[in-house]
Amino acid sequence: EASDPGIGNKPVLEVFYFHQVFRNYWLGYSERCHHFVQKFFAISKPGHFFIYVIKFYHGLNSLDMIKKQANYSKSKEVDEIIASMKVVASQSESNFRNKLELLEAEQYGVTSRNDRAAAFHAYNTAIASAQKAKFIHEQGLACEKAGFYCKRMKDNEKSLMYFNQARECYEKWGSTVKVEFIQKEVSKLMLM
């Protein structure tokens, strides 16, 4: 685990905590991600660009924790994050529309499991929005999340399609860790 770079230097700490949230989210360390989110929020100024990016990852991380633990105590927090993302997406569509749409798709996937058509629409909207914004890593993430939704719904064919799209995005992004992770999921599906 990385140590704090220095207590007295807030701008350095903000950047450090931002990168720790980003890093730990992408590597799948939910508890560490949550830890650094709390540290970031403790020192950040309202309205800073980084806050909304952190809220995005915090929202996704919270939804992941709800899925793993069926702990709906984080649902209100996710609702608040989505409400703030709606505001910022209205002010900076190219940077935040896809993030809002992925949060909404994931929330929908957790709360409305029976309406698959609406869930697929929500995930596909998030994927298209990330592609339009040219955020290849977030396009891959939206594809990955859609793949896991399909896997939970026992739709292996669609899951495989989304995972393959995610792998292509992660290859373009240059993340061998994510490519290998997705390839393991594809291999598991091929065995089913």
CSV table of C-alpha atoms in Angstrom, one decimal:
chain,number,residue,atom,x,y,z
A,1,GLU,CA,0.0,0.0,0.0
A,2,ALA,CA,1.2,3.5,-0.9
A,3,SER,CA,1.9,5.9,2.0
A,4,ASP,CA,0.6,9.5,2.1
A,5,PRO,CA,3.1,11.9,0.4
A,6,GLY,CA,2.8,14.5,3.1
A,7,ILE,CA,0.1,15.9,5.4
A,8,GLY,CA,0.7,19.6,4.9
A,9,ASN,CA,0.4,19.8,1.1
A,10,LYS,CA,-3.3,19.6,0.2
A,11,PRO,CA,-2.9,19.9,-3.6
A,12,VAL,CA,-0.4,17.0,-3.6
A,13,LEU,CA,-2.6,15.0,-1.3
A,14,GLU,CA,-5.6,15.6,-3.5
A,15,VAL,CA,-3.7,14.3,-6.6
A,16,PHE,CA,-2.3,11.4,-4.6
A,17,TYR,CA,-5.7,10.3,-3.3
A,18,PHE,CA,-7.3,10.8,-6.7
A,19,HIS,CA,-4.8,8.4,-8.3
A,20,GLN,CA,-5.2,5.9,-5.4
A,21,VAL,CA,-9.0,5.9,-5.9
A,22,PHE,CA,-8.5,5.4,-9.7
A,23,ARG,CA,-5.8,2.8,-9.3
A,24,ASN,CA,-7.6,0.8,-6.6
A,25,TYR,CA,-11.0,0.9,-8.4
A,26,TRP,CA,-9.5,-0.4,-11.7
A,27,LEU,CA,-7.6,-3.1,-9.9
A,28,GLY,CA,-10.7,-4.3,-8.0
A,29,TYR,CA,-9.7,-3.3,-4.5
A,30,SER,CA,-13.1,-2.1,-3.3
A,31,GLU,CA,-12.1,-1.5,0.3
A,32,ARG,CA,-9.0,0.4,-0.6
A,33,CYS,CA,-10.9,2.5,-3.1
A,34,HIS,CA,-13.4,3.4,-0.5
A,35,HIS,CA,-10.7,4.3,2.0
A,36,PHE,CA,-9.0,6.7,-0.4
A,37,VAL,CA,-12.4,8.2,-1.5
A,38,GLN,CA,-13.0,9.1,2.2
A,39,LYS,CA,-9.5,10.6,2.5
A,40,PHE,CA,-10.1,12.6,-0.8
A,41,PHE,CA,-13.5,14.0,0.3
A,42,ALA,CA,-12.0,15.0,3.7
A,43,ILE,CA,-9.6,17.5,2.1
A,44,SER,CA,-11.3,18.5,-1.2
A,45,LYS,CA,-12.9,21.8,-2.1
A,46,PRO,CA,-16.5,21.6,-3.4
A,47,GLY,CA,-16.8,22.1,-7.2
A,48,HIS,CA,-13.4,20.8,-8.1
A,49,PHE,CA,-13.3,18.7,-11.3
A,50,PHE,CA,-11.7,15.8,-9.5
A,51,ILE,CA,-14.6,15.5,-7.1
A,52,TYR,CA,-17.0,14.5,-9.8
A,53,VAL,CA,-14.6,11.9,-11.2
A,54,ILE,CA,-14.1,10.5,-7.7
A,55,LYS,CA,-17.9,10.5,-7.2
A,56,PHE,CA,-18.2,8.4,-10.4
A,57,TYR,CA,-15.8,5.8,-9.2
A,58,HIS,CA,-17.2,5.9,-5.7
A,59,GLY,CA,-20.7,5.3,-7.1
A,60,LEU,CA,-19.5,2.4,-9.2
A,61,ASN,CA,-17.6,1.0,-6.3
A,62,SER,CA,-20.6,1.3,-4.0
A,63,LEU,CA,-22.8,-0.4,-6.6
A,64,ASP,CA,-20.2,-3.2,-6.8
A,65,MET,CA,-20.3,-3.6,-3.0
A,66,ILE,CA,-24.1,-3.7,-3.1
A,67,LYS,CA,-24.0,-6.5,-5.7
A,68,LYS,CA,-21.4,-8.5,-3.7
A,69,GLN,CA,-22.9,-8.1,-0.3
A,70,ALA,CA,-26.6,-7.3,-1.1
A,71,ASN,CA,-26.0,-4.3,1.2
A,72,TYR,CA,-28.5,-1.7,0.2
A,73,SER,CA,-27.4,0.8,2.9
A,74,LYS,CA,-25.3,2.4,0.2
A,75,SER,CA,-28.3,2.9,-2.1
A,76,LYS,CA,-29.1,6.4,-0.8
A,77,GLU,CA,-25.5,7.4,-1.3
A,78,VAL,CA,-25.6,6.2,-4.9
A,79,ASP,CA,-28.8,8.2,-5.4
A,80,GLU,CA,-27.1,11.3,-4.2
A,81,ILE,CA,-24.1,10.7,-6.4
A,82,ILE,CA,-26.3,10.2,-9.4
A,83,ALA,CA,-28.2,13.4,-8.6
A,84,SER,CA,-24.9,15.4,-8.5
A,85,MET,CA,-23.7,13.7,-11.7
A,86,LYS,CA,-26.9,14.9,-13.4
A,87,VAL,CA,-26.1,18.5,-12.6
A,88,VAL,CA,-22.4,18.2,-13.7
A,89,ALA,CA,-23.4,16.3,-16.9
A,90,SER,CA,-25.8,19.1,-17.8
A,91,GLN,CA,-22.8,21.5,-17.5
A,92,SER,CA,-20.2,19.4,-19.2
A,93,GLU,CA,-21.8,16.8,-21.3
A,94,SER,CA,-18.7,15.5,-23.1
A,95,ASN,CA,-16.9,14.8,-19.8
A,96,PHE,CA,-19.7,13.4,-17.7
A,97,ARG,CA,-22.7,12.2,-19.7
A,98,ASN,CA,-21.3,8.7,-20.2
A,99,LYS,CA,-20.3,8.5,-16.5
A,100,LEU,CA,-23.9,9.4,-15.5
A,101,GLU,CA,-25.3,6.9,-17.9
A,102,LEU,CA,-23.1,4.1,-16.7
A,103,LEU,CA,-24.0,4.8,-13.0
A,104,GLU,CA,-27.7,4.7,-14.0
A,105,ALA,CA,-27.3,1.5,-15.9
A,106,GLU,CA,-25.5,-0.2,-13.0
A,107,GLN,CA,-28.1,1.1,-10.6
A,108,TYR,CA,-30.8,-0.2,-12.9
A,109,GLY,CA,-29.0,-3.6,-13.2
A,110,VAL,CA,-29.1,-3.8,-9.4
A,111,THR,CA,-32.6,-2.6,-8.7
A,112,SER,CA,-34.6,-3.7,-11.8
A,113,ARG,CA,-33.3,-7.1,-12.7
A,114,ASN,CA,-36.5,-8.3,-14.4
A,115,ASP,CA,-36.6,-5.6,-17.2
A,116,ARG,CA,-33.7,-6.8,-19.3
A,117,ALA,CA,-34.6,-4.8,-22.4
A,118,ALA,CA,-34.4,-1.6,-20.4
A,119,ALA,CA,-31.2,-2.6,-18.8
A,120,PHE,CA,-29.6,-3.4,-22.1
A,121,HIS,CA,-30.8,-0.1,-23.4
A,122,ALA,CA,-29.2,1.7,-20.4
A,123,TYR,CA,-25.8,-0.1,-20.9
A,124,ASN,CA,-25.8,0.4,-24.6
A,125,THR,CA,-26.5,4.1,-24.1
A,126,ALA,CA,-23.6,4.4,-21.7
A,127,ILE,CA,-21.3,2.5,-24.1
A,128,ALA,CA,-22.3,4.8,-27.1
A,129,SER,CA,-21.8,7.9,-24.9
A,130,ALA,CA,-18.3,6.8,-23.8
A,131,GLN,CA,-17.4,6.1,-27.4
A,132,LYS,CA,-18.7,9.5,-28.6
A,133,ALA,CA,-16.6,11.2,-25.8
A,134,LYS,CA,-13.6,9.1,-26.9
A,135,PHE,CA,-13.1,7.7,-23.4
A,136,ILE,CA,-12.0,4.2,-24.6
A,137,HIS,CA,-11.3,3.0,-21.0
A,138,GLU,CA,-14.8,4.0,-19.9
A,139,GLN,CA,-16.3,2.5,-23.0
A,140,GLY,CA,-14.5,-0.7,-22.0
A,141,LEU,CA,-15.7,-0.4,-18.5
A,142,ALA,CA,-19.3,0.0,-19.7
A,143,CYS,CA,-19.0,-3.1,-21.9
A,144,GLU,CA,-17.5,-5.0,-19.0
A,145,LYS,CA,-20.3,-4.0,-16.6
A,146,ALA,CA,-22.9,-4.9,-19.3
A,147,GLY,CA,-21.1,-8.3,-19.7
A,148,PHE,CA,-21.3,-9.0,-16.0
A,149,TYR,CA,-25.0,-8.0,-16.0
A,150,CYS,CA,-25.7,-10.5,-18.7
A,151,LYS,CA,-23.7,-13.1,-16.9
A,152,ARG,CA,-25.8,-12.6,-13.8
A,153,MET,CA,-28.9,-12.9,-16.0
A,154,LYS,CA,-27.6,-16.1,-17.5
A,155,ASP,CA,-27.4,-14.7,-21.0
A,156,ASN,CA,-24.0,-16.0,-21.9
A,157,GLU,CA,-24.2,-15.1,-25.5
A,158,LYS,CA,-24.7,-11.4,-24.8
A,159,SER,CA,-22.2,-11.6,-22.0
A,160,LEU,CA,-19.6,-12.9,-24.4
A,161,MET,CA,-20.4,-10.2,-26.9
A,162,TYR,CA,-19.9,-7.4,-24.3
A,163,PHE,CA,-16.8,-9.0,-22.8
A,164,ASN,CA,-15.2,-9.2,-26.3
A,165,GLN,CA,-16.0,-5.5,-26.9
A,166,ALA,CA,-14.5,-4.7,-23.5
A,167,ARG,CA,-11.4,-6.6,-24.3
A,168,GLU,CA,-11.0,-4.7,-27.6
A,169,CYS,CA,-11.4,-1.3,-25.8
A,170,TYR,CA,-8.9,-2.3,-23.1
A,171,GLU,CA,-6.4,-3.5,-25.8
A,172,LYS,CA,-6.7,0.0,-27.4
A,173,TRP,CA,-6.3,1.6,-24.0
A,174,GLY,CA,-3.1,-0.5,-23.5
A,175,SER,CA,-4.2,-2.1,-20.2
A,176,THR,CA,-2.8,-5.7,-20.2
A,177,VAL,CA,-4.2,-6.2,-16.7
A,178,LYS,CA,-7.7,-5.5,-17.8
A,179,VAL,CA,-7.3,-7.5,-21.1
A,180,GLU,CA,-6.1,-10.5,-19.1
A,181,PHE,CA,-9.0,-10.1,-16.6
A,182,ILE,CA,-11.6,-10.0,-19.4
A,183,GLN,CA,-9.9,-12.9,-21.2
A,184,LYS,CA,-10.4,-15.0,-18.1
A,185,GLU,CA,-14.1,-14.2,-18.0
A,186,VAL,CA,-14.4,-15.0,-21.7
A,187,SER,CA,-12.6,-18.4,-21.1
A,188,LYS,CA,-15.0,-19.2,-18.2
A,189,LEU,CA,-18.0,-18.4,-20.5
A,190,MET,CA,-16.6,-20.6,-23.3
A,191,LEU,CA,-16.6,-23.5,-20.8
A,192,MET,CA,-20.3,-23.2,-20.0
